């Protein structure tokens, strides 16, 4: 609520104004104003960035026009020929980004990072400069041990960057665990209302901040002031929303686990999740995404999704309304079938993003839809 102390300095407004100006007047030629040009800085965006920096516990936050714009900026910190170690299960858009990066300028490997730091060490090369992590992973909710992974990166001299979107800054603080960069698709839980696209990078040091500042000024994918305002407004109620959403997801996961038409439920809050103990140590709460594998024929996911009434079939996650999707056709459609198979994104997998509705209503909706498969 109070992160970043975002009151408007000029007027005392409890919320900052939406500073809708692309440029700023110089008092005289050699007297630079505090803000020069909105691609470089903007008072509304600064207020949002201060709030995220405090939540993430970092030296500085940079807000971008989308999560993917933020992620892509991290790759600009590397040199051609550098090697990146990514996760086997990762958001489809990030998989795409790493695939294109591997084809154009870098070397890229994907490893099962949830199996522990030894999986990362085994893939290490002399030119490894970045370990890209995502925890919990989308959609399988794999958990990576960030403290152990960060220790490997620090010892061997590579950057560690964590897509912490599904955890939120309230549940996991990658920088406190030794990682260099914490990334969020703000579009999801931080903004929280499915009405804005945004992304952030929070860095651990002033040196990284200076390097990323130069990248962002050069590449220009900044968050606009109106969207910064919306993201900040959303951030102020994040604790309430996320608390409710995580609680709903836990109840939904347990209800699905007992259903005869469900073969498997992926949710780190369940005792049988392979990294449940790690999730308990590393996270405050277990997230609000639940994925499930259905029994039945290959059309079962489609029949279930089309029968849902309260869950909306849509891309994205993290908003106040519950959403449901079929990763092979939606969030992970750009992956080849082989890459999906290797990542465990099979044809019977459904992803749920739990919103703030009443948990009993969500469970009733899932039960009636499961009856129809
Ligand atoms: C885990 C994760 N990271 C990154 C992104 C990309 O964010 P954006 O859609 O804001 O570009 C998404 C979007 O679904 C995501 O789920």
CSV table of C-alpha atoms and ligand atoms in Angstrom, one decimal:
chain,number,residue,atom,x,y,z
A,1,UNK,CA,0.0,0.0,0.0
A,2,UNK,CA,2.6,2.5,1.1
A,3,UNK,CA,5.6,1.2,-1.0
A,4,UNK,CA,7.5,4.0,-2.7
A,5,UNK,CA,5.6,6.8,-0.8
A,6,UNK,CA,4.0,7.8,-4.1
A,7,UNK,CA,2.2,11.0,-3.0
A,8,UNK,CA,2.4,13.8,-5.6
A,9,UNK,CA,5.3,16.0,-4.5
A,10,UNK,CA,3.9,19.2,-6.2
A,11,UNK,CA,0.3,19.1,-5.0
A,12,UNK,CA,0.2,16.6,-2.1
A,13,UNK,CA,-2.2,14.5,-4.2
A,14,UNK,CA,-2.5,11.1,-2.5
A,15,UNK,CA,-2.0,9.6,-6.0
A,16,UNK,CA,0.5,11.1,-8.4
A,17,UNK,CA,-0.8,13.0,-11.4
A,18,UNK,CA,-0.7,11.4,-14.8
A,19,UNK,CA,2.1,13.5,-16.3
A,20,UNK,CA,1.1,13.3,-20.0
A,21,UNK,CA,4.0,15.3,-21.4
A,22,UNK,CA,6.6,13.9,-23.7
A,23,UNK,CA,9.1,16.6,-23.1
A,24,UNK,CA,10.1,19.2,-20.4
A,25,UNK,CA,11.1,22.8,-20.6
A,26,UNK,CA,14.8,23.9,-19.9
A,27,UNK,CA,14.9,27.1,-17.8
A,28,UNK,CA,17.9,28.0,-19.9
A,29,UNK,CA,20.1,26.2,-22.4
A,30,UNK,CA,22.7,25.0,-19.9
A,31,UNK,CA,20.1,24.3,-17.1
A,32,UNK,CA,18.7,20.8,-17.4
A,33,UNK,CA,15.3,20.2,-15.8
A,34,UNK,CA,14.8,17.2,-13.5
A,35,UNK,CA,13.0,15.4,-16.3
A,36,UNK,CA,14.2,15.9,-19.8
A,37,UNK,CA,12.2,13.6,-22.1
A,38,UNK,CA,9.6,10.9,-21.1
A,39,UNK,CA,11.6,8.1,-22.7
A,40,UNK,CA,14.3,8.9,-20.1
A,41,UNK,CA,12.1,9.6,-17.1
A,42,UNK,CA,8.5,10.6,-16.3
A,43,UNK,CA,7.2,11.6,-12.8
A,44,UNK,CA,4.2,9.1,-13.0
A,45,UNK,CA,6.4,6.2,-14.1
A,46,UNK,CA,9.1,7.2,-11.5
A,47,UNK,CA,6.4,6.9,-8.8
A,48,UNK,CA,5.4,3.4,-10.0
A,49,UNK,CA,9.1,2.3,-10.3
A,50,UNK,CA,9.8,3.5,-6.7
A,51,UNK,CA,7.0,1.4,-5.4
A,52,UNK,CA,8.1,-1.8,-7.2
A,53,UNK,CA,11.8,-1.2,-6.3
A,54,UNK,CA,10.8,-1.1,-2.6
A,55,UNK,CA,8.6,-4.2,-2.9
A,56,UNK,CA,11.4,-6.1,-4.7
A,57,UNK,CA,14.1,-4.7,-2.4
A,58,UNK,CA,16.3,-3.5,-5.2
A,59,UNK,CA,18.6,-0.6,-6.2
A,60,UNK,CA,16.2,0.5,-9.0
A,61,UNK,CA,13.3,-0.6,-11.0
A,62,UNK,CA,12.7,0.0,-14.7
A,63,UNK,CA,9.2,-0.1,-16.1
A,64,UNK,CA,8.6,-1.3,-19.7
A,65,UNK,CA,5.6,-1.3,-22.0
A,66,UNK,CA,5.1,-5.1,-21.5
A,67,UNK,CA,6.6,-8.0,-19.7
A,68,UNK,CA,8.3,-9.1,-23.0
A,69,UNK,CA,9.8,-5.6,-23.5
A,70,UNK,CA,11.3,-5.9,-20.0
A,71,UNK,CA,12.7,-9.5,-20.7
A,72,UNK,CA,14.1,-8.5,-24.1
A,73,UNK,CA,16.0,-5.6,-22.4
A,74,UNK,CA,17.9,-8.1,-20.3
A,75,UNK,CA,19.3,-9.8,-23.4
A,76,UNK,CA,20.7,-6.4,-24.4
A,77,UNK,CA,23.1,-6.7,-21.5
A,78,UNK,CA,24.9,-9.6,-23.2
A,79,UNK,CA,27.5,-9.8,-26.0
A,80,UNK,CA,27.0,-11.7,-29.2
A,81,UNK,CA,28.2,-15.3,-28.7
A,82,UNK,CA,27.3,-15.4,-25.0
A,83,UNK,CA,25.5,-18.5,-23.7
A,84,UNK,CA,22.2,-18.4,-21.8
A,85,UNK,CA,20.8,-21.2,-19.7
A,86,UNK,CA,17.0,-21.1,-19.6
A,87,UNK,CA,14.4,-23.4,-18.0
A,88,UNK,CA,12.8,-26.4,-19.7
A,89,UNK,CA,9.3,-25.1,-18.7
A,90,UNK,CA,9.0,-21.4,-19.3
A,91,UNK,CA,6.2,-19.0,-20.5
A,92,UNK,CA,5.7,-19.6,-24.3
A,93,UNK,CA,6.6,-16.0,-25.1
A,94,UNK,CA,9.9,-16.3,-23.2
A,95,UNK,CA,10.6,-19.6,-24.9
A,96,UNK,CA,10.1,-17.8,-28.2
A,97,UNK,CA,12.4,-14.9,-27.1
A,98,UNK,CA,15.2,-17.4,-26.1
A,99,UNK,CA,14.7,-19.4,-29.3
A,100,UNK,CA,15.1,-16.3,-31.5
A,101,UNK,CA,18.0,-15.2,-29.4
A,102,UNK,CA,19.7,-18.6,-29.9
A,103,UNK,CA,19.2,-18.4,-33.7
A,104,UNK,CA,20.5,-14.9,-34.0
A,105,UNK,CA,23.1,-13.9,-31.6
A,106,UNK,CA,23.6,-16.2,-28.6
A,107,UNK,CA,23.8,-19.9,-27.6
A,108,UNK,CA,20.8,-21.1,-25.6
A,109,UNK,CA,20.3,-24.3,-23.6
A,110,UNK,CA,17.1,-25.3,-21.7
A,111,UNK,CA,17.5,-27.4,-18.5
A,112,UNK,CA,15.2,-28.7,-15.8
A,113,UNK,CA,16.1,-26.0,-13.3
A,114,UNK,CA,13.6,-27.3,-10.9
A,115,UNK,CA,15.8,-30.4,-10.4
A,116,UNK,CA,18.3,-28.3,-8.6
A,117,UNK,CA,21.5,-26.2,-9.1
A,118,UNK,CA,23.4,-29.3,-10.4
A,119,UNK,CA,21.2,-29.2,-13.5
A,120,UNK,CA,22.4,-25.6,-14.1
A,121,UNK,CA,26.0,-26.5,-13.4
A,122,UNK,CA,25.9,-29.5,-15.8
A,123,UNK,CA,24.9,-27.1,-18.7
A,124,UNK,CA,27.5,-24.5,-17.9
A,125,UNK,CA,29.9,-23.4,-20.7
A,126,UNK,CA,32.9,-21.1,-20.6
A,127,UNK,CA,30.8,-18.4,-22.3
A,128,UNK,CA,27.7,-18.7,-20.0
A,129,UNK,CA,26.7,-15.2,-19.0
A,130,UNK,CA,23.0,-15.4,-18.1
A,131,UNK,CA,20.8,-17.9,-16.3
A,132,UNK,CA,17.2,-17.1,-17.0
A,133,UNK,CA,14.8,-18.5,-14.5
A,134,UNK,CA,11.0,-18.6,-14.0
A,135,UNK,CA,9.5,-19.7,-10.7
A,136,UNK,CA,6.8,-20.8,-10.3
A,137,UNK,CA,6.9,-21.7,-14.0
A,138,UNK,CA,4.0,-21.2,-16.4
A,139,UNK,CA,2.0,-23.4,-16.6
A,140,UNK,CA,3.4,-26.4,-14.6
A,141,UNK,CA,4.3,-24.5,-11.4
A,142,UNK,CA,7.8,-25.9,-11.2
A,143,UNK,CA,9.8,-24.3,-8.4
A,144,UNK,CA,13.5,-23.4,-8.8
A,145,UNK,CA,15.8,-23.0,-5.8
A,146,UNK,CA,16.8,-19.4,-6.3
A,147,UNK,CA,19.3,-19.2,-3.5
A,148,UNK,CA,21.2,-22.2,-4.8
A,149,UNK,CA,21.0,-21.1,-8.4
A,150,UNK,CA,22.2,-17.6,-7.5
A,151,UNK,CA,25.2,-19.0,-5.6
A,152,UNK,CA,26.2,-20.9,-8.8
A,153,UNK,CA,25.9,-17.8,-10.9
A,154,UNK,CA,27.8,-15.6,-8.5
A,155,UNK,CA,30.6,-18.1,-8.1
A,156,UNK,CA,30.9,-18.6,-11.9
A,157,UNK,CA,30.4,-15.0,-13.0
A,158,UNK,CA,27.0,-14.9,-14.8
A,159,UNK,CA,23.9,-12.8,-14.4
A,160,UNK,CA,20.9,-14.4,-12.8
A,161,UNK,CA,17.5,-13.1,-13.8
A,162,UNK,CA,14.2,-14.4,-12.4
A,163,UNK,CA,10.8,-14.1,-14.0
A,164,UNK,CA,8.9,-13.8,-10.7
A,165,UNK,CA,5.5,-13.0,-12.3
A,166,UNK,CA,3.6,-15.9,-10.9
A,167,UNK,CA,5.1,-15.4,-7.4
A,168,UNK,CA,4.5,-11.6,-7.2
A,169,UNK,CA,6.9,-9.5,-5.1
A,170,UNK,CA,4.8,-10.4,-2.1
A,171,UNK,CA,5.5,-14.1,-2.2
A,172,UNK,CA,9.2,-14.3,-3.4
A,173,UNK,CA,12.0,-11.8,-3.3
A,174,UNK,CA,14.7,-13.1,-5.7
A,175,UNK,CA,17.1,-10.3,-4.9
A,176,UNK,CA,17.2,-11.1,-1.2
A,177,UNK,CA,18.1,-14.7,-2.3
A,178,UNK,CA,21.1,-13.4,-4.2
A,179,UNK,CA,19.8,-13.0,-7.7
A,180,UNK,CA,20.7,-10.0,-9.8
A,181,UNK,CA,17.5,-9.1,-11.6
A,182,UNK,CA,13.8,-9.7,-10.7
A,183,UNK,CA,11.4,-9.5,-13.6
A,184,UNK,CA,7.6,-9.1,-13.5
A,185,UNK,CA,4.9,-9.1,-16.1
A,186,UNK,CA,3.0,-6.3,-14.3
A,187,UNK,CA,0.1,-7.2,-16.7
A,188,UNK,CA,-0.6,-10.0,-14.2
A,189,UNK,CA,-0.9,-9.6,-10.4
A,190,UNK,CA,0.7,-6.2,-9.9
A,191,UNK,CA,-1.7,-4.3,-12.1
A,192,UNK,CA,-4.3,-7.1,-11.5
A,193,UNK,CA,-7.3,-5.9,-13.4
A,194,UNK,CA,-6.6,-7.1,-17.0
A,195,UNK,CA,-6.6,-3.5,-18.2
A,196,UNK,CA,-3.0,-2.7,-18.7
A,197,UNK,CA,0.1,-4.3,-20.3
A,198,UNK,CA,3.4,-3.6,-18.4
A,199,UNK,CA,6.6,-5.2,-17.2
A,200,UNK,CA,9.4,-4.4,-14.8
A,201,UNK,CA,13.0,-5.2,-14.1
A,202,UNK,CA,14.4,-4.6,-10.6
A,203,UNK,CA,18.2,-4.7,-10.3
A,204,UNK,CA,20.3,-5.5,-7.3
A,205,UNK,CA,23.1,-2.9,-7.9
A,206,UNK,CA,23.8,0.6,-9.1
A,207,UNK,CA,26.1,-0.7,-11.7
A,208,UNK,CA,23.4,-2.9,-13.3
A,209,UNK,CA,21.0,0.0,-13.0
A,210,UNK,CA,23.3,2.2,-15.0
A,211,UNK,CA,23.7,-0.5,-17.7
A,212,UNK,CA,20.0,-1.1,-17.9
A,213,UNK,CA,19.2,2.6,-18.0
A,214,UNK,CA,21.4,2.9,-21.1
A,215,UNK,CA,19.6,-0.1,-22.7
A,216,UNK,CA,16.2,1.3,-22.0
A,217,UNK,CA,17.0,4.8,-23.2
A,218,UNK,CA,18.4,3.3,-26.4
A,219,UNK,CA,15.7,0.7,-27.1
A,220,UNK,CA,12.8,2.9,-25.8
A,221,UNK,CA,10.1,0.3,-24.8
A,222,UNK,CA,9.1,2.4,-21.8
A,223,UNK,CA,5.8,2.3,-19.8
A,224,UNK,CA,3.5,5.2,-20.7
A,225,UNK,CA,2.4,7.6,-17.9
A,226,UNK,CA,-1.3,6.6,-18.0
A,227,UNK,CA,-0.4,2.9,-17.9
A,228,UNK,CA,2.1,3.7,-15.0
A,229,UNK,CA,-0.8,5.3,-13.1
A,230,UNK,CA,-3.0,2.2,-13.7
A,231,UNK,CA,-0.3,-0.1,-12.7
A,232,UNK,CA,0.3,1.9,-9.5
A,233,UNK,CA,-3.4,1.9,-8.7
A,234,UNK,CA,-3.5,-1.8,-9.1
A,235,UNK,CA,-0.3,-2.3,-7.0
A,236,UNK,CA,-2.0,-0.6,-4.0
A,237,UNK,CA,-4.6,-3.4,-3.7
A,238,UNK,CA,-2.2,-6.3,-4.6
A,239,UNK,CA,-1.9,-7.7,-1.1
A,240,UNK,CA,-5.7,-8.0,-0.8
A,241,UNK,CA,-6.2,-9.5,-4.2
A,242,UNK,CA,-3.3,-11.9,-4.2
A,243,UNK,CA,-4.1,-13.1,-0.7
A,244,UNK,CA,-7.6,-14.0,-1.8
A,245,UNK,CA,-6.4,-15.5,-5.2
A,246,UNK,CA,-3.7,-17.7,-3.5
A,247,UNK,CA,-6.3,-18.9,-1.0
A,248,UNK,CA,-8.8,-19.7,-3.8
A,249,UNK,CA,-6.1,-21.5,-5.8
A,250,UNK,CA,-5.3,-23.7,-2.8
A,251,UNK,CA,-8.9,-24.7,-2.3
A,252,UNK,CA,-9.4,-25.3,-6.1
A,253,UNK,CA,-6.3,-27.4,-6.3
A,254,UNK,CA,-7.4,-29.6,-3.3
A,255,UNK,CA,-10.9,-30.0,-4.8
A,256,UNK,CA,-9.5,-31.0,-8.2
A,257,UNK,CA,-7.1,-33.5,-6.7
A,258,UNK,CA,-10.0,-35.5,-5.4
A,259,UNK,CA,-11.9,-35.5,-8.7
A,260,UNK,CA,-12.0,-38.8,-10.6
A,261,UNK,CA,-11.7,-37.1,-14.0
A,262,UNK,CA,-8.5,-35.4,-13.0
A,263,UNK,CA,-5.3,-37.4,-13.4
A,264,UNK,CA,-2.8,-34.8,-11.9
A,265,UNK,CA,-2.9,-31.4,-10.3
A,266,UNK,CA,0.2,-29.1,-10.5
A,267,UNK,CA,0.2,-26.7,-7.5
A,268,UNK,CA,3.2,-26.2,-5.2
A,269,UNK,CA,0.8,-25.8,-2.2
A,270,UNK,CA,-0.1,-29.5,-2.5
A,271,UNK,CA,2.0,-31.8,-0.2
A,272,UNK,CA,2.7,-34.2,-3.2
A,273,UNK,CA,4.2,-31.4,-5.4
A,274,UNK,CA,7.9,-32.4,-5.9
A,275,UNK,CA,9.2,-29.0,-4.7
A,276,UNK,CA,6.6,-28.4,-1.9
A,277,UNK,CA,9.2,-28.1,0.8
A,278,UNK,CA,11.3,-25.7,-1.3
A,279,UNK,CA,8.1,-23.7,-2.1
A,280,UNK,CA,7.4,-23.5,1.7
A,281,UNK,CA,10.9,-22.1,2.3
A,282,UNK,CA,11.1,-19.8,-0.7
A,283,UNK,CA,7.6,-18.4,-1.0
A,284,UNK,CA,5.0,-16.7,1.2
A,285,UNK,CA,2.0,-18.5,-0.3
A,286,UNK,CA,1.9,-20.8,-3.4
A,287,UNK,CA,0.5,-18.7,-6.2
A,288,UNK,CA,-2.9,-18.6,-7.9
A,289,UNK,CA,-2.2,-20.6,-11.1
A,290,UNK,CA,-3.3,-24.3,-11.0
A,291,UNK,CA,-2.8,-26.6,-13.9
A,292,UNK,CA,-4.4,-30.0,-14.3
A,293,UNK,CA,-4.1,-33.1,-16.5
A,294,UNK,CA,-7.5,-34.6,-17.5
A,295,UNK,CA,-8.4,-38.2,-17.9
A,296,UNK,CA,-10.4,-39.1,-21.0
A,297,UNK,CA,-9.9,-38.6,-24.7
A,298,UNK,CA,-8.0,-35.8,-26.4
A,299,UNK,CA,-11.1,-33.6,-26.7
A,300,UNK,CA,-11.6,-33.6,-22.9
A,301,UNK,CA,-9.9,-30.2,-22.4
A,302,UNK,CA,-12.0,-28.6,-25.1
A,303,UNK,CA,-15.2,-30.0,-23.7
A,304,UNK,CA,-14.3,-28.9,-20.2
A,305,UNK,CA,-13.2,-25.4,-21.2
A,306,UNK,CA,-16.3,-24.8,-23.3
A,307,UNK,CA,-18.6,-25.9,-20.4
A,308,UNK,CA,-17.1,-23.4,-17.9
A,309,UNK,CA,-19.4,-20.6,-16.9
A,310,UNK,CA,-17.5,-18.5,-14.3
A,311,UNK,CA,-14.0,-19.1,-15.7
A,312,UNK,CA,-13.5,-17.2,-18.9
A,313,UNK,CA,-11.4,-18.8,-21.7
A,314,UNK,CA,-8.7,-16.3,-22.2
A,315,UNK,CA,-5.0,-15.7,-22.4
A,316,UNK,CA,-3.2,-14.2,-19.4
A,317,UNK,CA,-3.5,-14.7,-15.7
A,318,UNK,CA,-3.3,-12.8,-12.5
A,319,UNK,CA,-6.4,-10.6,-12.9
A,320,UNK,CA,-9.3,-10.3,-10.5
A,321,UNK,CA,-11.4,-12.6,-12.7
A,322,UNK,CA,-10.8,-16.3,-13.1
A,323,UNK,CA,-9.5,-17.4,-16.5
A,324,UNK,CA,-8.9,-20.8,-18.0
A,325,UNK,CA,-6.8,-21.8,-21.0
A,326,UNK,CA,-5.3,-24.7,-23.0
A,327,UNK,CA,-1.6,-24.0,-23.2
A,328,UNK,CA,-0.9,-26.0,-26.4
A,329,UNK,CA,-3.3,-23.8,-28.4
A,330,UNK,CA,-2.8,-20.6,-26.4
A,331,UNK,CA,0.1,-19.4,-24.2
A,332,UNK,CA,2.5,-22.1,-25.5
A,333,UNK,CA,1.3,-22.4,-29.1
A,334,UNK,CA,4.5,-21.0,-30.6
A,335,UNK,CA,6.6,-23.9,-29.2
A,336,UNK,CA,7.1,-26.9,-31.5
A,337,UNK,CA,5.2,-30.0,-30.4
A,338,UNK,CA,8.6,-31.6,-29.5
A,339,UNK,CA,9.6,-28.7,-27.3
A,340,UNK,CA,6.2,-28.8,-25.6
A,341,UNK,CA,6.5,-32.5,-25.1
A,342,UNK,CA,10.0,-32.1,-23.6
A,343,UNK,CA,8.6,-29.4,-21.2
A,344,UNK,CA,5.6,-31.5,-20.1
A,345,UNK,CA,3.0,-29.4,-21.8
A,346,UNK,CA,0.8,-32.3,-23.0
A,347,UNK,CA,-2.5,-32.4,-24.9
A,348,UNK,CA,-4.5,-33.1,-21.7
A,349,UNK,CA,-3.3,-30.0,-19.8
A,350,UNK,CA,-5.6,-27.2,-18.7
A,351,UNK,CA,-4.4,-24.0,-17.0
A,352,UNK,CA,-6.5,-22.1,-14.5
A,353,UNK,CA,-5.8,-18.6,-13.1
A,354,UNK,CA,-7.9,-18.2,-10.0
A,355,UNK,CA,-9.4,-14.7,-9.4
A,356,UNK,CA,-11.1,-13.2,-6.4
A,357,UNK,CA,-14.5,-14.8,-6.8
A,358,UNK,CA,-15.9,-17.0,-4.0
A,359,UNK,CA,-13.9,-20.3,-3.9
A,360,UNK,CA,-17.0,-22.4,-3.5
A,361,UNK,CA,-18.5,-20.8,-6.7
A,362,UNK,CA,-15.2,-21.6,-8.6
A,363,UNK,CA,-15.2,-25.2,-7.4
A,364,UNK,CA,-18.9,-25.6,-8.4
A,365,UNK,CA,-18.1,-24.3,-11.9
A,366,UNK,CA,-15.2,-26.7,-12.3
A,367,UNK,CA,-17.2,-29.6,-11.0
A,368,UNK,CA,-20.1,-29.0,-13.5
A,369,UNK,CA,-17.6,-28.6,-16.4
A,370,UNK,CA,-15.8,-31.8,-15.4
A,371,UNK,CA,-19.1,-33.6,-15.5
A,372,UNK,CA,-19.3,-32.7,-19.2
A,373,UNK,CA,-16.1,-34.2,-20.4
B,1,LIG,C1,5.4,-15.8,-16.6
B,1,LIG,C2,5.2,-14.8,-17.7
B,1,LIG,N1,6.3,-14.0,-18.0
B,1,LIG,C3,6.2,-13.1,-19.0
B,1,LIG,C4,5.0,-12.8,-19.6
B,1,LIG,C5,4.9,-11.8,-20.7
B,1,LIG,O1,4.3,-10.6,-20.2
B,1,LIG,P1,3.5,-9.6,-21.1
B,1,LIG,O2,2.4,-10.3,-21.7
B,1,LIG,O3,3.2,-8.5,-20.1
B,1,LIG,O4,4.5,-9.1,-22.2
B,1,LIG,C6,3.9,-13.6,-19.3
B,1,LIG,C7,2.6,-13.4,-20.1
B,1,LIG,O5,1.7,-14.3,-20.0
B,1,LIG,C8,4.0,-14.6,-18.3
B,1,LIG,O6,3.0,-15.4,-18.0
